[in-house]
Short mmCIF file of C-alpha atoms in Angstrom, two decimals:
data_model
loop_
_atom_site.label_atom_id
_atom_site.label_comp_id
_atom_site.label_asym_id
_atom_site.label_seq_id
_atom_site.Cartn_x
_atom_site.Cartn_y
_atom_site.Cartn_z
CA UNK A 1 18.05 81.63 12.22
CA UNK A 2 19.04 79.70 15.34
CA UNK A 3 15.39 78.71 15.93
CA UNK A 4 15.09 77.52 12.37
CA UNK A 5 18.27 75.45 12.75
CA UNK A 6 16.99 73.83 15.94
CA UNK A 7 13.66 73.09 14.27
CA UNK A 8 15.41 71.56 11.26
CA UNK A 9 17.69 69.49 13.48
CA UNK A 10 14.71 68.23 15.48
CA UNK A 11 12.87 67.32 12.28
CA UNK A 12 15.94 65.53 10.95
CA UNK A 13 16.33 63.59 14.23
CA UNK A 14 12.66 62.59 14.19
CA UNK A 15 12.98 61.53 10.58
CA UNK A 16 16.03 59.41 11.36
CA UNK A 17 14.23 57.79 14.29
CA UNK A 18 11.24 57.10 12.09
CA UNK A 19 13.46 55.49 9.46
CA UNK A 20 15.15 53.35 12.11
CA UNK A 21 11.81 52.19 13.48
CA UNK A 22 10.56 51.46 9.98
CA UNK A 23 13.75 49.55 9.17
CA UNK A 24 13.41 47.43 12.31
CA UNK A 25 9.75 46.81 11.59
CA UNK A 26 10.60 45.85 8.02
CA UNK A 27 13.18 43.31 9.19
CA UNK A 28 10.70 41.90 11.70
CA UNK A 29 8.13 41.67 8.94
CA UNK A 30 10.58 39.74 6.76
CA UNK A 31 11.33 37.46 9.71
CA UNK A 32 7.62 36.87 10.32
CA UNK A 33 7.10 36.03 6.65
CA UNK A 34 10.03 33.62 6.80
CA UNK A 35 8.58 31.93 9.86
CA UNK A 36 5.23 31.74 8.12
CA UNK A 37 6.72 30.11 5.04
CA UNK A 38 8.66 27.67 7.21
CA UNK A 39 5.44 26.64 8.95
CA UNK A 40 3.47 25.99 5.78
CA UNK A 41 2.69 22.35 4.86
CA UNK A 42 5.71 20.96 3.07
CA UNK A 43 5.98 18.40 0.35
CA UNK A 44 7.58 15.13 1.46
CA UNK A 45 9.63 12.81 -0.68
CA UNK A 46 7.62 9.74 -1.62
CA UNK A 47 8.26 6.48 0.21
CA UNK A 48 7.15 3.38 -1.67
CA UNK A 49 7.49 -0.18 -0.42
CA UNK A 50 7.17 -3.39 -2.42
CA UNK A 51 6.72 -6.84 -0.82
CA UNK A 52 8.07 -10.31 -1.70
CA UNK A 53 8.50 -10.73 -5.48
CA UNK A 54 9.78 -14.33 -5.72
CA UNK A 55 11.17 -14.26 -9.23
CA UNK A 56 8.22 -12.60 -10.98
CA UNK A 57 9.96 -10.00 -13.15
CA UNK A 58 6.84 -9.06 -15.11
CA UNK A 59 4.74 -8.30 -12.04
CA UNK A 60 7.66 -6.41 -10.52
CA UNK A 61 7.75 -4.17 -13.60
CA UNK A 62 3.99 -3.59 -13.46
CA UNK A 63 4.24 -2.52 -9.83
CA UNK A 64 7.13 -0.11 -10.41
CA UNK A 65 5.42 1.41 -13.45
CA UNK A 66 2.15 1.81 -11.55
CA UNK A 67 4.07 3.49 -8.71
CA UNK A 68 5.53 5.93 -11.27
CA UNK A 69 9.06 4.96 -10.31
CA UNK A 70 10.25 3.63 -13.68
CA UNK A 71 9.54 4.41 -17.31
CA UNK A 72 7.45 1.71 -18.95
CA UNK A 73 9.62 1.51 -22.09
CA UNK A 74 13.18 2.26 -21.00
CA UNK A 75 12.86 0.90 -17.43
CA UNK A 76 14.90 3.88 -16.21
CA UNK A 77 14.23 5.57 -12.87
CA UNK A 78 11.71 8.43 -13.06
CA UNK A 79 10.91 8.57 -9.34
CA UNK A 80 12.99 11.67 -8.61
CA UNK A 81 13.76 11.94 -4.90
CA UNK A 82 11.45 9.08 -3.92
CA UNK A 83 12.65 6.21 -1.74
CA UNK A 84 11.82 2.67 -2.83
CA UNK A 85 12.07 -0.10 -0.24
CA UNK A 86 11.82 -3.76 -1.28
CA UNK A 87 11.32 -5.89 1.83
CA UNK A 88 13.18 -9.01 0.70
CA UNK A 89 12.52 -12.40 -0.91
CA UNK A 90 13.22 -11.51 -4.51
CA UNK A 91 14.64 -14.99 -5.03
CA UNK A 92 13.23 -18.54 -5.16
CA UNK A 93 10.06 -20.09 -6.57
CA UNK A 94 9.92 -17.88 -9.71
CA UNK A 95 12.21 -18.02 -12.74
CA UNK A 96 13.53 -14.49 -13.17
CA UNK A 97 15.20 -13.59 -9.90
CA UNK A 98 18.41 -12.58 -11.66
CA UNK A 99 16.65 -9.97 -13.80
CA UNK A 100 14.91 -8.46 -10.77
CA UNK A 101 18.18 -8.09 -8.86
CA UNK A 102 19.84 -6.51 -11.90
CA UNK A 103 16.95 -4.08 -12.30
CA UNK A 104 16.95 -3.00 -8.65
CA UNK A 105 20.74 -2.55 -8.60
CA UNK A 106 20.52 -0.37 -11.74
CA UNK A 107 17.67 1.66 -10.28
CA UNK A 108 19.65 2.20 -7.07
CA UNK A 109 22.41 3.86 -9.08
CA UNK A 110 20.02 5.98 -11.14
CA UNK A 111 17.94 7.05 -8.13
CA UNK A 112 21.00 8.15 -6.14
CA UNK A 113 22.00 10.47 -8.97
CA UNK A 114 18.79 12.52 -8.62
CA UNK A 115 18.35 12.47 -4.84
CA UNK A 116 16.28 9.28 -4.61
CA UNK A 117 17.10 5.92 -3.03
CA UNK A 118 16.44 2.24 -3.61
CA UNK A 119 16.75 0.06 -0.50
CA UNK A 120 16.77 -3.72 -0.85
CA UNK A 121 16.33 -5.73 2.34
CA UNK A 122 17.34 -9.32 2.95
CA UNK A 123 14.58 -11.88 3.24
CA UNK A 124 14.73 -15.42 4.54
CA UNK A 125 15.05 -16.79 1.00
CA UNK A 126 18.15 -14.67 0.31
CA UNK A 127 19.63 -15.97 3.54
CA UNK A 128 18.72 -19.57 2.67
CA UNK A 129 20.52 -19.29 -0.65
CA UNK A 130 23.56 -17.71 0.99
CA UNK A 131 23.62 -20.62 3.45
CA UNK A 132 23.39 -23.16 0.63
CA UNK A 133 19.73 -24.11 1.03
CA UNK A 134 18.47 -24.31 -2.57
CA UNK A 135 15.24 -26.26 -2.02
CA UNK A 136 13.06 -23.53 -3.54
CA UNK A 137 15.21 -22.57 -6.52
CA UNK A 138 13.31 -23.24 -9.75
CA UNK A 139 14.82 -24.91 -12.77
CA UNK A 140 14.05 -21.80 -14.78
CA UNK A 141 16.03 -19.70 -12.33
CA UNK A 142 19.00 -22.03 -12.62
CA UNK A 143 18.87 -21.67 -16.40
CA UNK A 144 18.67 -17.88 -16.22
CA UNK A 145 21.99 -17.88 -14.34
CA UNK A 146 23.54 -20.23 -16.86
CA UNK A 147 23.36 -23.45 -14.87
CA UNK A 148 23.90 -24.57 -11.29
CA UNK A 149 27.68 -24.02 -11.30
CA UNK A 150 27.45 -20.47 -12.62
CA UNK A 151 24.64 -19.67 -10.22
CA UNK A 152 26.78 -20.89 -7.33
CA UNK A 153 29.63 -18.64 -8.45
CA UNK A 154 27.30 -15.64 -8.75
CA UNK A 155 25.90 -16.23 -5.25
CA UNK A 156 29.33 -16.80 -3.70
CA UNK A 157 30.88 -14.15 -1.38
CA UNK A 158 32.95 -12.81 -4.30
CA UNK A 159 30.19 -13.14 -6.91
CA UNK A 160 28.50 -10.11 -8.48
CA UNK A 161 25.27 -10.97 -6.66
CA UNK A 162 26.47 -12.72 -3.52
CA UNK A 163 28.90 -9.97 -2.59
CA UNK A 164 26.19 -7.33 -2.83
CA UNK A 165 23.50 -9.33 -1.05
CA UNK A 166 25.78 -9.92 1.93
CA UNK A 167 25.98 -6.15 2.44
CA UNK A 168 22.24 -5.53 2.35
CA UNK A 169 20.45 -4.50 5.54
CA UNK A 170 17.79 -6.61 7.21
CA UNK A 171 15.97 -3.57 8.56
CA UNK A 172 15.72 0.07 7.57
CA UNK A 173 13.97 3.12 9.01
CA UNK A 174 12.79 5.91 6.73
CA UNK A 175 9.92 8.37 7.12
CA UNK A 176 9.14 7.08 10.63
CA UNK A 177 8.55 3.58 9.25
CA UNK A 178 10.55 0.49 10.20
CA UNK A 179 10.82 -1.82 7.19
CA UNK A 180 11.87 -5.43 7.77
CA UNK A 181 11.18 -8.72 6.03
CA UNK A 182 9.56 -10.67 8.88
CA UNK A 183 9.71 -8.56 12.04
CA UNK A 184 12.05 -7.19 14.69
CA UNK A 185 11.52 -8.49 18.22
CA UNK A 186 12.88 -6.58 21.26
CA UNK A 187 15.42 -9.29 22.10
CA UNK A 188 16.95 -8.93 18.65
CA UNK A 189 17.41 -5.19 19.25
CA UNK A 190 19.80 -5.83 22.13
CA UNK A 191 22.45 -4.46 19.76
CA UNK A 192 20.94 -1.02 20.38
CA UNK A 193 19.99 0.35 16.98
CA UNK A 194 18.91 -0.71 13.53
CA UNK A 195 22.39 0.07 12.20
CA UNK A 196 23.99 -2.17 14.83
CA UNK A 197 21.46 -4.90 14.09
CA UNK A 198 22.39 -4.76 10.41
CA UNK A 199 26.08 -4.90 11.26
CA UNK A 200 25.53 -7.92 13.53
CA UNK A 201 23.54 -9.70 10.82
CA UNK A 202 26.27 -9.10 8.24
CA UNK A 203 28.81 -10.49 10.71
CA UNK A 204 26.64 -13.57 11.23
CA UNK A 205 26.52 -14.20 7.48
CA UNK A 206 30.30 -13.82 7.32
CA UNK A 207 30.64 -16.42 10.07
CA UNK A 208 28.40 -18.77 8.09
CA UNK A 209 30.57 -18.30 5.00
CA UNK A 210 33.71 -19.05 7.00
CA UNK A 211 32.09 -22.10 8.59
CA UNK A 212 30.89 -23.43 5.23
CA UNK A 213 34.36 -23.04 3.82
CA UNK A 214 35.85 -25.12 6.62
CA UNK A 215 32.96 -27.59 6.86
CA UNK A 216 33.23 -31.25 6.05
CA UNK A 217 31.75 -32.73 2.91
CA UNK A 218 28.40 -33.21 4.65
CA UNK A 219 28.19 -29.42 5.09
CA UNK A 220 28.09 -29.71 8.89
CA UNK A 221 28.36 -26.07 9.89
CA UNK A 222 29.12 -24.65 13.32
CA UNK A 223 27.05 -21.55 14.17
CA UNK A 224 27.32 -19.62 17.43
CA UNK A 225 24.31 -19.11 19.69
CA UNK A 226 24.14 -15.39 18.87
CA UNK A 227 24.36 -16.02 15.14
CA UNK A 228 21.78 -18.79 15.39
CA UNK A 229 19.34 -16.42 17.09
CA UNK A 230 19.83 -13.73 14.44
CA UNK A 231 19.53 -16.19 11.56
CA UNK A 232 16.88 -18.38 13.14
CA UNK A 233 13.14 -18.33 13.82
CA UNK A 234 13.33 -15.36 16.19
CA UNK A 235 15.44 -13.33 13.79
CA UNK A 236 14.32 -10.47 11.53
CA UNK A 237 13.99 -12.60 8.38
CA UNK A 238 12.01 -15.45 9.97
CA UNK A 239 9.94 -14.26 12.97
CA UNK A 240 6.21 -14.54 12.33
CA UNK A 241 5.08 -13.30 15.76
CA UNK A 242 3.57 -10.05 14.51
CA UNK A 243 1.75 -11.78 11.65
CA UNK A 244 0.32 -14.74 13.55
CA UNK A 245 -0.18 -13.40 17.08
CA UNK A 246 -2.68 -10.56 17.50
CA UNK A 247 -2.70 -9.86 21.22
CA UNK A 248 -1.93 -7.14 23.72
CA UNK A 249 1.34 -8.88 24.55
CA UNK A 250 2.66 -8.94 20.99
CA UNK A 251 1.49 -5.36 20.43
CA UNK A 252 3.43 -4.25 23.50
CA UNK A 253 6.53 -5.83 21.96
CA UNK A 254 5.86 -4.02 18.68
CA UNK A 255 5.48 -0.69 20.47
CA UNK A 256 8.68 -1.29 22.40
CA UNK A 257 10.60 -1.83 19.18
CA UNK A 258 8.99 1.13 17.40
CA UNK A 259 9.77 3.44 20.33
CA UNK A 260 13.38 2.27 20.41
CA UNK A 261 13.98 2.95 16.70
CA UNK A 262 11.84 6.13 16.51
CA UNK A 263 9.20 4.78 14.14
CA UNK A 264 5.41 4.91 14.01
CA UNK A 265 4.75 1.75 12.00
CA UNK A 266 6.49 -1.52 11.19
CA UNK A 267 6.03 -2.85 7.65
CA UNK A 268 6.71 -6.55 7.08
CA UNK A 269 6.34 -9.12 4.30
CA UNK A 270 7.15 -12.84 4.64
CA UNK A 271 3.70 -14.10 5.71
CA UNK A 272 1.21 -14.25 2.83
CA UNK A 273 -2.20 -12.79 3.69
CA UNK A 274 -5.02 -15.24 3.03
CA UNK A 275 -7.09 -12.84 0.91
CA UNK A 276 -4.01 -11.40 -0.84
CA UNK A 277 -4.70 -7.95 0.65
CA UNK A 278 -2.64 -5.90 3.08
CA UNK A 279 -3.77 -6.12 6.71
CA UNK A 280 -2.70 -4.48 9.97
CA UNK A 281 -2.25 -5.54 13.57
CA UNK A 282 -1.81 -3.60 16.78
CA UNK A 283 -4.13 -0.71 15.85
CA UNK A 284 -2.29 -0.21 12.59
CA UNK A 285 1.20 -0.16 14.06
CA UNK A 286 2.16 -3.35 12.20
CA UNK A 287 1.42 -3.53 8.45
CA UNK A 288 1.37 -7.02 6.94
CA UNK A 289 2.27 -6.46 3.31
CA UNK A 290 2.84 -9.84 1.62
CA UNK A 291 0.02 -10.18 -0.93
CA UNK A 292 1.63 -13.06 -2.89
CA UNK A 293 2.76 -10.86 -5.79
CA UNK A 294 4.41 -13.69 -7.73
CA UNK A 295 2.24 -15.59 -10.18
CA UNK A 296 3.46 -18.86 -8.66
CA UNK A 297 1.09 -18.06 -5.80
CA UNK A 298 -1.72 -16.54 -7.85
CA UNK A 299 -1.97 -13.59 -5.48
CA UNK A 300 -2.34 -9.84 -5.92
CA UNK A 301 0.17 -7.22 -7.01
CA UNK A 302 0.51 -4.44 -4.44
CA UNK A 303 2.66 -1.61 -3.19
CA UNK A 304 2.44 0.84 -0.30
CA UNK A 305 3.00 4.58 -0.25
CA UNK A 306 3.94 6.24 3.04
CA UNK A 307 3.68 9.93 3.86
CA UNK A 308 6.41 10.08 6.51
CA UNK A 309 3.94 10.83 9.31
CA UNK A 310 2.15 7.51 9.70
CA UNK A 311 -0.15 7.77 6.69
CA UNK A 312 -0.28 4.78 4.33
CA UNK A 313 -2.06 4.19 1.03
CA UNK A 314 -2.19 0.69 -0.45
CA UNK A 315 -2.34 0.27 -4.24
CA UNK A 316 -3.34 -2.87 -6.14
CA UNK A 317 -2.23 -2.33 -9.78
CA UNK A 318 -3.97 -5.45 -11.05
CA UNK A 319 -7.44 -4.25 -10.02
CA UNK A 320 -6.94 -0.49 -9.70
CA UNK A 321 -8.02 -0.68 -6.07
CA UNK A 322 -6.71 1.96 -3.67
CA UNK A 323 -7.06 1.78 0.11
CA UNK A 324 -6.06 4.45 2.64
CA UNK A 325 -5.27 2.99 6.04
CA UNK A 326 -6.87 4.73 9.03
CA UNK A 327 -4.53 7.31 10.60
CA UNK A 328 -2.70 6.41 13.76
CA UNK A 329 -4.03 7.91 16.94
CA UNK A 330 -2.59 11.37 17.52
CA UNK A 331 -1.34 11.85 13.94
CA UNK A 332 -3.05 13.89 11.23
CA UNK A 333 -2.28 12.93 7.65
CA UNK A 334 -3.33 14.30 4.30
CA UNK A 335 -2.55 12.16 1.27
CA UNK A 336 -3.41 13.29 -2.25
CA UNK A 337 -4.18 10.62 -4.88
CA UNK A 338 -1.31 11.47 -7.19
CA UNK A 339 1.38 11.00 -4.60
CA UNK A 340 1.88 14.62 -3.56
CA UNK A 341 2.19 14.09 0.15
CA UNK A 342 1.71 16.77 2.82
CA UNK A 343 1.59 16.74 6.57
CA UNK A 344 0.36 19.29 9.09
CA UNK A 345 0.51 18.67 12.83
CA UNK A 346 -1.39 20.63 15.49
CA UNK A 347 1.70 22.47 16.73
CA UNK A 348 2.67 23.32 13.16
CA UNK A 349 -0.82 24.73 12.51
CA UNK A 350 -0.65 26.89 15.66
CA UNK A 351 2.79 28.15 14.65
CA UNK A 352 1.47 29.01 11.20
CA UNK A 353 -1.44 31.01 12.68
CA UNK A 354 0.93 32.88 14.99
CA UNK A 355 3.15 33.77 12.03
CA UNK A 356 0.16 35.11 10.11
CA UNK A 357 -0.95 37.31 13.03
CA UNK A 358 2.56 38.70 13.57
CA UNK A 359 2.94 39.48 9.86
CA UNK A 360 -0.42 41.28 9.77
CA UNK A 361 0.35 43.31 12.91
CA UNK A 362 3.76 44.40 11.64
CA UNK A 363 2.35 45.32 8.26
CA UNK A 364 -0.35 47.49 9.85
CA UNK A 365 2.21 49.28 12.04
CA UNK A 366 4.53 49.84 9.09
CA UNK A 367 1.68 51.13 6.95
CA UNK A 368 0.54 53.50 9.71
CA UNK A 369 4.05 54.90 10.12
CA UNK A 370 4.33 55.44 6.40
CA UNK A 371 0.97 57.22 6.31
CA UNK A 372 1.99 59.48 9.19
CA UNK A 373 5.22 60.36 7.46
CA UNK A 374 3.46 61.25 4.21
CA UNK A 375 0.82 63.44 5.97
CA UNK A 376 1.83 67.14 5.58
CA UNK A 377 2.36 69.13 8.85
#
């Protein structure tokens, strides 16, 4: 009886040990599967950018519909968690600037409710209007606002439009892309970050408002040297260096800025491309996106879709043309036509393979243990 008890106890101990080993292996298997799932290619939220619109409400609608961001009939946001970036210059030249601003502000509210975002950037024409330079305002635009006096009130610091425009950024980074109206030069980034640059630009506009308020009847404003640099030809809404200078020197400046802000590409508008098609400089690091969308120029409607890892597809809704930009050196991108964006890097692929091998090994061990347990003595 004692021998039987010892044998039973030994069997029970072995069984417990087997169960413990199997439990540990099971947990490891679950962990391996979790690691595997984490390493699989993941869907990225869409990033869509739209260039200068200059008062062309109809073309703006066509672009947003083609990008599957708004419903054609209701004009409500249907872009889900997508991010829409408009790189400035909604105003001037065309007649329906007011309607475009109202649409984008409405879409910003709707997008935020479903995890999306609408980012409007300041362009040089917004800044010109804020500073009182109305040379390019059309008569039709004046009428849409209800006359010159009402337009002035709407654009004022307390107006429904002016108050909001003065809070807009001049640059924004999303999905490893730096979006800006004209370009960011290294000297302008002395503030340290994009956020600090935006804060400095807002402060400069506030100084202009204060100076205009105190100015004499001839509108003789006093602007500090720092403000003048931010608002002037070297600033982010005016600088044409990246568009007009294609050299190793300017590309070094672009790379310096991109490295500082943690971006792979810089997307700009401002300078109309001669053939009304998007072009690149600096081996694709700088994307020149102004295709003269507004009918006042007779250009081409366009928008860009970014995959968050350097990949860019250009769409031309007017012609149905679609162009995929060459990938940046050292970055693998995979963009599907319908906007489902995925990215797989080399390290991610290796991690995925390792997870598969670990899962297979643990499964084989677990299965062998189970078979041994079920085999009769």
